[in-house]
Short mmCIF file of C-alpha atoms in Angstrom, two decimals:
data_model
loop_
_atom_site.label_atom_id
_atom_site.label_comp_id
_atom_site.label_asym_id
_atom_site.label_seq_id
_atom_site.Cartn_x
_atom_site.Cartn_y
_atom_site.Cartn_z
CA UNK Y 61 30.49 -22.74 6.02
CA UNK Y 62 28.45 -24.18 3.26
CA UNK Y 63 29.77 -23.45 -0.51
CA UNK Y 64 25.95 -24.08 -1.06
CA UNK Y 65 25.12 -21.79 1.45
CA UNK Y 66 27.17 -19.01 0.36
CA UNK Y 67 26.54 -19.10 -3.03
CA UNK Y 68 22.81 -18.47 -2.35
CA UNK Y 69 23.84 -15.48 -0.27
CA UNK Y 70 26.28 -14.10 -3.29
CA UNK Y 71 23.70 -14.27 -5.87
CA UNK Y 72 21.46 -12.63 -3.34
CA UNK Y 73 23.23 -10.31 -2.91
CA UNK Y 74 23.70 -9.57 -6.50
CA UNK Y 75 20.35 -8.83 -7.02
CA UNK Y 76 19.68 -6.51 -4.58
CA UNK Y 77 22.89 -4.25 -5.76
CA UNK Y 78 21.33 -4.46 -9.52
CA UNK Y 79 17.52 -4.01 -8.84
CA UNK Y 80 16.33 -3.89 -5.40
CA UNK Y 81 14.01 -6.25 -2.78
CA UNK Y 82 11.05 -5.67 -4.27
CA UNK Y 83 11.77 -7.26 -7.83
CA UNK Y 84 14.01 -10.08 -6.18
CA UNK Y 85 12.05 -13.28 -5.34
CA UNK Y 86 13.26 -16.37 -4.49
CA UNK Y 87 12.67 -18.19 -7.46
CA UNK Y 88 15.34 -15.72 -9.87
CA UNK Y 89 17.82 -16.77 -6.31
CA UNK Y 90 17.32 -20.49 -7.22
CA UNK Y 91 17.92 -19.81 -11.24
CA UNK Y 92 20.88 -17.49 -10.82
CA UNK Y 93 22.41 -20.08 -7.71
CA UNK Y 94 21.78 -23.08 -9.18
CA UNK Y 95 20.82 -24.25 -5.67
CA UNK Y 96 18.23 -26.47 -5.38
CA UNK Y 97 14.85 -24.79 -4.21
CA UNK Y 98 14.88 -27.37 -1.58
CA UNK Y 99 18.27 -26.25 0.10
CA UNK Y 100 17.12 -22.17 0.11
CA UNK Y 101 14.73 -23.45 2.62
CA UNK Y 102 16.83 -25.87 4.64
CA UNK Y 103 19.55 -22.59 5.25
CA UNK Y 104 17.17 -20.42 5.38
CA UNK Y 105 14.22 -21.61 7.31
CA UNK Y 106 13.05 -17.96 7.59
CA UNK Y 107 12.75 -17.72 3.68
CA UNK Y 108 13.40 -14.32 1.45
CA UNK Y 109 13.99 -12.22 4.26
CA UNK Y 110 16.62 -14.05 6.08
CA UNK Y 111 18.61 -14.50 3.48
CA UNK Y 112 18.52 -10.71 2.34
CA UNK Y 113 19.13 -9.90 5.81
CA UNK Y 114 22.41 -11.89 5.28
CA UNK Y 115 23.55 -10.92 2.26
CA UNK Y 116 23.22 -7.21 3.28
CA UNK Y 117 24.93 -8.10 6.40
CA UNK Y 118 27.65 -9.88 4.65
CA UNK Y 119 28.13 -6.97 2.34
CA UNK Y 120 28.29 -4.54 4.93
CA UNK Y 121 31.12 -6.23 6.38
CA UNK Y 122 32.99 -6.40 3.08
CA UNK Y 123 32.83 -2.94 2.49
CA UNK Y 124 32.88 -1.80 6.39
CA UNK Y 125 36.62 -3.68 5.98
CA UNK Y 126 37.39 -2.02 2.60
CA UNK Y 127 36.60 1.35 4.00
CA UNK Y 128 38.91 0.59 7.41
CA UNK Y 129 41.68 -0.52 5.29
CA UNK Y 130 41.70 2.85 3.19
CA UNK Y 131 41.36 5.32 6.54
CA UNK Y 132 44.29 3.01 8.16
CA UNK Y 133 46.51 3.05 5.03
CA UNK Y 134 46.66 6.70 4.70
CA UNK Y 135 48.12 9.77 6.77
CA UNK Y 136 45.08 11.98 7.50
CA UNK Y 137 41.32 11.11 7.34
CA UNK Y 138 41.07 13.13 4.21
CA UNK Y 139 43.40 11.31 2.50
CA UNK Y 140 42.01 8.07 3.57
CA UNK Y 141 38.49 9.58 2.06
CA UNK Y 142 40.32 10.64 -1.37
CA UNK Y 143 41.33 6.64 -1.49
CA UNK Y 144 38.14 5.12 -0.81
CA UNK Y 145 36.38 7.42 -3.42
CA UNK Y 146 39.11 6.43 -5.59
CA UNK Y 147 38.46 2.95 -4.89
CA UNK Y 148 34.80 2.94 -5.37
CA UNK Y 149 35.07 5.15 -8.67
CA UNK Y 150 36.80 1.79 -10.38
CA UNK Y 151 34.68 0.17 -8.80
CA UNK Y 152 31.77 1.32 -10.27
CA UNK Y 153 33.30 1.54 -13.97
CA UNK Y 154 34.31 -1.50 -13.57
CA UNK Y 155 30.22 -2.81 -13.15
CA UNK Y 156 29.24 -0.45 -15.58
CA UNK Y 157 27.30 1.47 -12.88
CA UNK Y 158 25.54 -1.42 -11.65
CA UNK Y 159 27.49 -1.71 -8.19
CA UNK Y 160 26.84 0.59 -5.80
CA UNK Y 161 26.41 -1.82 -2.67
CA UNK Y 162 23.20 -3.59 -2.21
CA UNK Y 163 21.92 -1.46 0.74
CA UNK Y 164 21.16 1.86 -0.29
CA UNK Y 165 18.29 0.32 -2.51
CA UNK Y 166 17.11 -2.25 0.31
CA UNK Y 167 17.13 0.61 2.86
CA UNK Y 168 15.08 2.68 0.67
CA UNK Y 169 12.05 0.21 -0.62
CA UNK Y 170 12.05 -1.07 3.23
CA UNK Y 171 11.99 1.53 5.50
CA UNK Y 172 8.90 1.98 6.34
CA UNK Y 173 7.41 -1.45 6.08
CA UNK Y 174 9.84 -3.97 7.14
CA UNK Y 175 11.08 -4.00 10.73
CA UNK Y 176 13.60 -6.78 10.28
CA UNK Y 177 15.58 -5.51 7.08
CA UNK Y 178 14.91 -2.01 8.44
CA UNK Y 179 16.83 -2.80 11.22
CA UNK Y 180 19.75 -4.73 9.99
CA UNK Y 181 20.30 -1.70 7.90
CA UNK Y 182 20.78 0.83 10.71
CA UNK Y 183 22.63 -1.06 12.37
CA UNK Y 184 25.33 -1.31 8.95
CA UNK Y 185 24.91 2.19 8.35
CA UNK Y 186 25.68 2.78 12.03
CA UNK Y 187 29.12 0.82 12.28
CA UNK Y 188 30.41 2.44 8.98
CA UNK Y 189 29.75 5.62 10.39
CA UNK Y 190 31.78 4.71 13.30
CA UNK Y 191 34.77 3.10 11.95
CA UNK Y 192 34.89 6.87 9.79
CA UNK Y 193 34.58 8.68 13.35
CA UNK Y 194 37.70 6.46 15.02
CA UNK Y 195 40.03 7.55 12.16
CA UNK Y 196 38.29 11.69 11.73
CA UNK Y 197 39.17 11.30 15.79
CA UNK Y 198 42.71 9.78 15.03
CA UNK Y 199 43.42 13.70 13.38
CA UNK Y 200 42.53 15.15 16.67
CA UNK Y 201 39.07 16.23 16.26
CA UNK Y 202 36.93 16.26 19.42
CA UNK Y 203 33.94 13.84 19.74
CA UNK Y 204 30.83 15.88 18.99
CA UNK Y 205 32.41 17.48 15.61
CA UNK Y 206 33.66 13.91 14.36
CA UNK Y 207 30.48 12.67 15.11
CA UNK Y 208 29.03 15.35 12.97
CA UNK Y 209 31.62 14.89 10.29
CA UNK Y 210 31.31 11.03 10.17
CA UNK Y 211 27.58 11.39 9.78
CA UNK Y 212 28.51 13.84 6.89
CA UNK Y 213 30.91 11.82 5.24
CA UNK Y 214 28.90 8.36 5.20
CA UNK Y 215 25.68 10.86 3.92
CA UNK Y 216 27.84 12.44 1.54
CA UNK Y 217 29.07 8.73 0.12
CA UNK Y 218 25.64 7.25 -0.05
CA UNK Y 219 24.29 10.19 -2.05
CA UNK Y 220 27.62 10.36 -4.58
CA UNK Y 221 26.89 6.65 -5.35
CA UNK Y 222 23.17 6.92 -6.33
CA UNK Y 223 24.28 10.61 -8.51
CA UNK Y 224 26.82 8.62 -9.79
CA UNK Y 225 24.88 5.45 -10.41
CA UNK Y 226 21.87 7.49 -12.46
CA UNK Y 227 24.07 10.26 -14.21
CA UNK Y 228 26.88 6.46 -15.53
CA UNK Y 229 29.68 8.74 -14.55
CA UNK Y 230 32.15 9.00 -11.36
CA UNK Y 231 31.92 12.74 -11.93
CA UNK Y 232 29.74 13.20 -8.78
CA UNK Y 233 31.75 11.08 -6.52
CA UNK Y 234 34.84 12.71 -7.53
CA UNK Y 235 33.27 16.34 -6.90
CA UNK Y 236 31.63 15.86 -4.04
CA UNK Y 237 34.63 13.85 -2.47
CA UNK Y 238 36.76 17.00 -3.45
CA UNK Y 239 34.75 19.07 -1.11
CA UNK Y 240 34.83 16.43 1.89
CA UNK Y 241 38.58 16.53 1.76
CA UNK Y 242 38.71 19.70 2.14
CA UNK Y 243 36.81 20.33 4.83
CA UNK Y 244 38.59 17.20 6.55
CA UNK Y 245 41.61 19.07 5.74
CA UNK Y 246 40.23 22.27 7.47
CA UNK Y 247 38.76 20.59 10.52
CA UNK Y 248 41.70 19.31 11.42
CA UNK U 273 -5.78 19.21 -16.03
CA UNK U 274 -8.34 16.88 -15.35
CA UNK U 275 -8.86 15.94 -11.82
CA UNK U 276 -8.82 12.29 -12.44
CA UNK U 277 -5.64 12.09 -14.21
CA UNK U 278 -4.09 14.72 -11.19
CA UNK U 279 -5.57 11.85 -8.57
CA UNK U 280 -3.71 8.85 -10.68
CA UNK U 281 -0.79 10.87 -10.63
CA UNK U 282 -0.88 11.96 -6.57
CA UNK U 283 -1.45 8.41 -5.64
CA UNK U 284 1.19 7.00 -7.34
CA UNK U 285 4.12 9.55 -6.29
CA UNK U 286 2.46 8.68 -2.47
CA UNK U 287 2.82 4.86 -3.42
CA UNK U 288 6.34 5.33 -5.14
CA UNK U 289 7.78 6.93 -2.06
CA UNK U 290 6.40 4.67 0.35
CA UNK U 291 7.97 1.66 -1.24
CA UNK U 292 9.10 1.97 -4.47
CA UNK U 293 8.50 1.52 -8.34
CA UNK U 294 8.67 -2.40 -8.26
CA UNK U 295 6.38 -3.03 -5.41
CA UNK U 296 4.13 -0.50 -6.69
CA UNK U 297 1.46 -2.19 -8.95
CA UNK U 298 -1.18 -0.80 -11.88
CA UNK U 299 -3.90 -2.59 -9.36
CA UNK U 300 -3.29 -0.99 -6.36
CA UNK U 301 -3.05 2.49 -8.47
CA UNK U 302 -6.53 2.01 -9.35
CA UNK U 303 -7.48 0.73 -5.96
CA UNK U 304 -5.96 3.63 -4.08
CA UNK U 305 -6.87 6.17 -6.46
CA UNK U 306 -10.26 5.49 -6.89
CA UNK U 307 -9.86 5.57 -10.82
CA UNK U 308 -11.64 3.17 -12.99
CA UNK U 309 -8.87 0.75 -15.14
CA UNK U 310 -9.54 2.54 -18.33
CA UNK U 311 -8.88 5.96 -17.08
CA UNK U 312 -5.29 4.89 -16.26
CA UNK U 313 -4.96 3.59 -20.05
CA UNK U 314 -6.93 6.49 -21.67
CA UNK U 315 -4.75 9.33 -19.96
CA UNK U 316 -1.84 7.09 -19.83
CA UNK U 317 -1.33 4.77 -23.09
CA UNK U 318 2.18 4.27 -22.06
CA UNK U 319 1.30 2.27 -19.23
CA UNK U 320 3.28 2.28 -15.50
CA UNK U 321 6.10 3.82 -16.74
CA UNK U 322 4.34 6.67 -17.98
CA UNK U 323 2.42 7.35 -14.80
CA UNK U 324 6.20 6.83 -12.92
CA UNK U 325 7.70 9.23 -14.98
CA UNK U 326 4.76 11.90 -14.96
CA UNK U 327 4.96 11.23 -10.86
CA UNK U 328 8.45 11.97 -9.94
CA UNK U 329 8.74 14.62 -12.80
CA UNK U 330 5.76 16.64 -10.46
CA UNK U 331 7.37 15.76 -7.30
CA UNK U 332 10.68 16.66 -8.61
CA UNK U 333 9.09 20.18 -9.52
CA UNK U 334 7.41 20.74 -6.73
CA UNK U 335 10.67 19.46 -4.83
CA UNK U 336 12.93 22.48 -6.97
CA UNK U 337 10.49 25.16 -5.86
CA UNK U 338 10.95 24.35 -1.77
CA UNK U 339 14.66 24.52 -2.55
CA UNK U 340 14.30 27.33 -4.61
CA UNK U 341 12.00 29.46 -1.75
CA UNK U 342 14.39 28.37 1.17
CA UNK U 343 17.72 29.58 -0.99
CA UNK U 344 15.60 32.57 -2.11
CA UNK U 345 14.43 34.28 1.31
CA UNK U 346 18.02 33.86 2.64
CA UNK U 347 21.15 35.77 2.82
CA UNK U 348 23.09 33.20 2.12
CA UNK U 349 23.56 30.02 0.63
CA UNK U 350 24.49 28.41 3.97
CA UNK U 351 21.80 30.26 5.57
CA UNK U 352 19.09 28.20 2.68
CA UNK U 353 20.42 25.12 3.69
CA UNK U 354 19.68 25.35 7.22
CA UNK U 355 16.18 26.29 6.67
CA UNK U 356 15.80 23.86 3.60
CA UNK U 357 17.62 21.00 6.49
CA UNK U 358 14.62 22.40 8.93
CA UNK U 359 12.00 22.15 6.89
CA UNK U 360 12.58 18.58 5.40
CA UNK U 361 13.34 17.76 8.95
CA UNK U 362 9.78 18.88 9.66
CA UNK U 363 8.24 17.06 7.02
CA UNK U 364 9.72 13.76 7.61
CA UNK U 365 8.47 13.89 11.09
CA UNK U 366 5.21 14.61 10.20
CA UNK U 367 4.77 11.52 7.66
CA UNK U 368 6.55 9.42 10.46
CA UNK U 369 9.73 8.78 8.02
CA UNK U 370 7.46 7.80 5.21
CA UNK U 371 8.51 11.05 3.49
CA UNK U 372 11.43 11.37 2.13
CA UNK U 373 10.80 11.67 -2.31
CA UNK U 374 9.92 9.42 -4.63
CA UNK U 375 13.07 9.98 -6.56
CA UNK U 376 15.58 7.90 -3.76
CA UNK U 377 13.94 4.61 -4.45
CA UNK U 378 13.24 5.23 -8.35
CA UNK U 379 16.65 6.09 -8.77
CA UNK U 380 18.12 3.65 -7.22
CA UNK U 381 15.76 0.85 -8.43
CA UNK U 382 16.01 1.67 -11.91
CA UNK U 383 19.36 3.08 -12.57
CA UNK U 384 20.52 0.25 -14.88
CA UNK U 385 17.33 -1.48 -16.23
CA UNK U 386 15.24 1.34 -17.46
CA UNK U 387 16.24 4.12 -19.65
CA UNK U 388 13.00 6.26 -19.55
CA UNK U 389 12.85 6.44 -15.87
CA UNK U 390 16.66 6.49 -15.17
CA UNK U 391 17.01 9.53 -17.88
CA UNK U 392 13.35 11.19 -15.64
CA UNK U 393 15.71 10.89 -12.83
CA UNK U 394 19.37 12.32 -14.07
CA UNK U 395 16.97 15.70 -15.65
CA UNK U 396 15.71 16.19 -12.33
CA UNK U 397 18.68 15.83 -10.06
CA UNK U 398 20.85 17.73 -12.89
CA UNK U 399 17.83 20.37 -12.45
CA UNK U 400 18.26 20.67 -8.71
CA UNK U 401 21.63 20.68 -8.22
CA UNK U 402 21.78 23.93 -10.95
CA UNK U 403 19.46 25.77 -8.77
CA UNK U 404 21.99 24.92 -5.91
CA UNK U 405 24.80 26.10 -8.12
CA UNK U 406 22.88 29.50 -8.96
CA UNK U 407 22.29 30.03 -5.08
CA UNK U 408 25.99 29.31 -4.21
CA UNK U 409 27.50 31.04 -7.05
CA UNK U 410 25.35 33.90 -5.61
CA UNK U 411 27.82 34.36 -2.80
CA UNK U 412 30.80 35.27 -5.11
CA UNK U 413 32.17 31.61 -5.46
CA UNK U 414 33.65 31.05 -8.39
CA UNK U 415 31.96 28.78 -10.92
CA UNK U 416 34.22 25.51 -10.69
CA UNK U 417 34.13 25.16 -6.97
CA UNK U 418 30.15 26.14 -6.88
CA UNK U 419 29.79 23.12 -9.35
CA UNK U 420 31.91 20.95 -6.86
CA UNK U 421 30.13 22.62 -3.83
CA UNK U 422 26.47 21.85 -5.70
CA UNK U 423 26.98 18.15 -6.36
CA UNK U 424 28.11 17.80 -2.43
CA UNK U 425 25.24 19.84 -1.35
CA UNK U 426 23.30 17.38 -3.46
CA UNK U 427 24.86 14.02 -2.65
CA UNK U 428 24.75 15.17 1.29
CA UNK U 429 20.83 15.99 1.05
CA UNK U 430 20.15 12.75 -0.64
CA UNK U 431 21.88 10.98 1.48
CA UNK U 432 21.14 12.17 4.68
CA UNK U 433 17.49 11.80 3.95
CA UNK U 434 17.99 8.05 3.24
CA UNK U 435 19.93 7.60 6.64
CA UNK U 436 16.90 9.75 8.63
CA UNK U 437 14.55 7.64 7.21
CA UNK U 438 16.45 4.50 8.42
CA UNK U 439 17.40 5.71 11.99
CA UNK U 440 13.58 6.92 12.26
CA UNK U 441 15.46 9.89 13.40
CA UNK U 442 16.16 13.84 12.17
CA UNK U 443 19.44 13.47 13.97
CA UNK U 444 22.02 12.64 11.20
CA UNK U 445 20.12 14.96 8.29
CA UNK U 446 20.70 17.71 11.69
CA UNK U 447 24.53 17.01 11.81
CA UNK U 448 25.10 16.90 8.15
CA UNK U 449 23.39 19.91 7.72
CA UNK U 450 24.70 21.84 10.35
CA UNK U 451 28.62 20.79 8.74
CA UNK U 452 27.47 21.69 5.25
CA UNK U 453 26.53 25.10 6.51
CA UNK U 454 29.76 25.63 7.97
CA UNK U 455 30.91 24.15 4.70
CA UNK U 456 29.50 26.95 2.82
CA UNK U 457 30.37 29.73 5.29
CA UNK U 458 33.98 29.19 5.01
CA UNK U 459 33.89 29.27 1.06
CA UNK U 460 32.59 32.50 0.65
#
């Protein structure tokens, strides 16, 4: 792999966690990268939209590892929940409130109008959900509920981050991953 | 309320939740609207951010009183939420997954590099998750767990909605719904 290369994708995938596809153009890549404008097209031959595509990719995988390491470190899914929320809560303090992943704003300003990022983003959303089923299953619970509760627990987890992100405080996260242990607890 | 203003203010909530505040330009307000450039500057001296603001603050009102008629005309709390799950489930079919609020996108675009609209944005989800709270408080829960119990009722809605709108499909807002009802049974 190219350091060149990856740096482009980093920074990309920067600004798309702090403000979105929309306000990101290539130009602000090349100034934040320091790559030359030259080189953006000679990786990326299919210009601004292939190399979102791979920095949301690449970000996916990051956190689809973070959030398998949490569920395998702990005992019960619940307890591998409390840990990620945990996680992400210092996280986001840490960032002031300006992480928060890069997807949930690229998912929202392209759903209806962009069949490539569109795609790329189901398909994340749809292997984080499914790495949460395998470990709600691990506790015993039969396929058609842990499909339900995966889908709730990946909803629930989106929708914390962006309360959390607008109200500057992990207050919503924490709450709202309080109930989802719970009910993990209960479902088992 | 003149109708002119109303029209500026329609067309952009339509624009803002079809893709967003940063692709959505002053130009194409007046273009879709139909309102001449100094209308937009006469009612609104403040400019985009003024019409933004005035935009999600009516769709966030209008938002408050579905959610308050579905919570109202049921027994239950759980019982709301399954009616408030069907009838954003019919909505977003009808608009093709175009629907889905303004607010997701705003939020989410905005949250840490514009005070006016990310304050707009905190009032109104602060507003909605209260009437959740009064709803599930309601059913004899106490006031601490109907405040956790709110925000995740919250969190799971937004959240949900963003993932529907992705997978072009009712299917995970369905199976989140249908767990937050159960959710809300058992607390009672």
């Amino acid at each position: 792999m190219s350091k060149k290369r990856d740096d482009i994708i980093d920074t990309t995938s920067d600004l798309l966690e702090r403000q979105g596809y929309f306000a990101t153009g290539l130009n602000q890549i090349v100034e934040e990268s320091g790559a030359p404008k030259g080189s953006l097209y000679y990786y990326f031959p299919g210009g601004k939209d292939e190399i979102c595509e791979e920095a949301i990719r690449r970000s996916g995988a990051s956190l689809e590892k973070s959030i398998d390491r949490a569920m395998s470190e702990a005992d019960t899914a619940a307890e591998g929940i409390a840990a990620l929320v945990e996680g992400i809560s210092r996280a986001m303090e840490a960032s002031n409130f300006g992480a928060g992943g890069p997807l949930t704003t690229v998912a929202t300003e392209t759903a209806g109008q962009n069949e490539r990022l569109n795609n790329a983003c189901e398909e994340i959303y749809e292997s984080w959900r499914a790495t949460f089923e395998r470990y709600i299953r691990k506790d015993g619970i039969d396929s058609i509920r842990a499909e339900r509760l995966s889908t709730l627990v990946l909803a629930t987890m989106e929708g914390a981050i962006i309360l959390s992100r607008t109200y500057k405080s992990t207050e919503p996260l924490q709450r709202a991953g309080a109930e989802l242990r719970e009910l993990l607890e209960f479902a088992r």
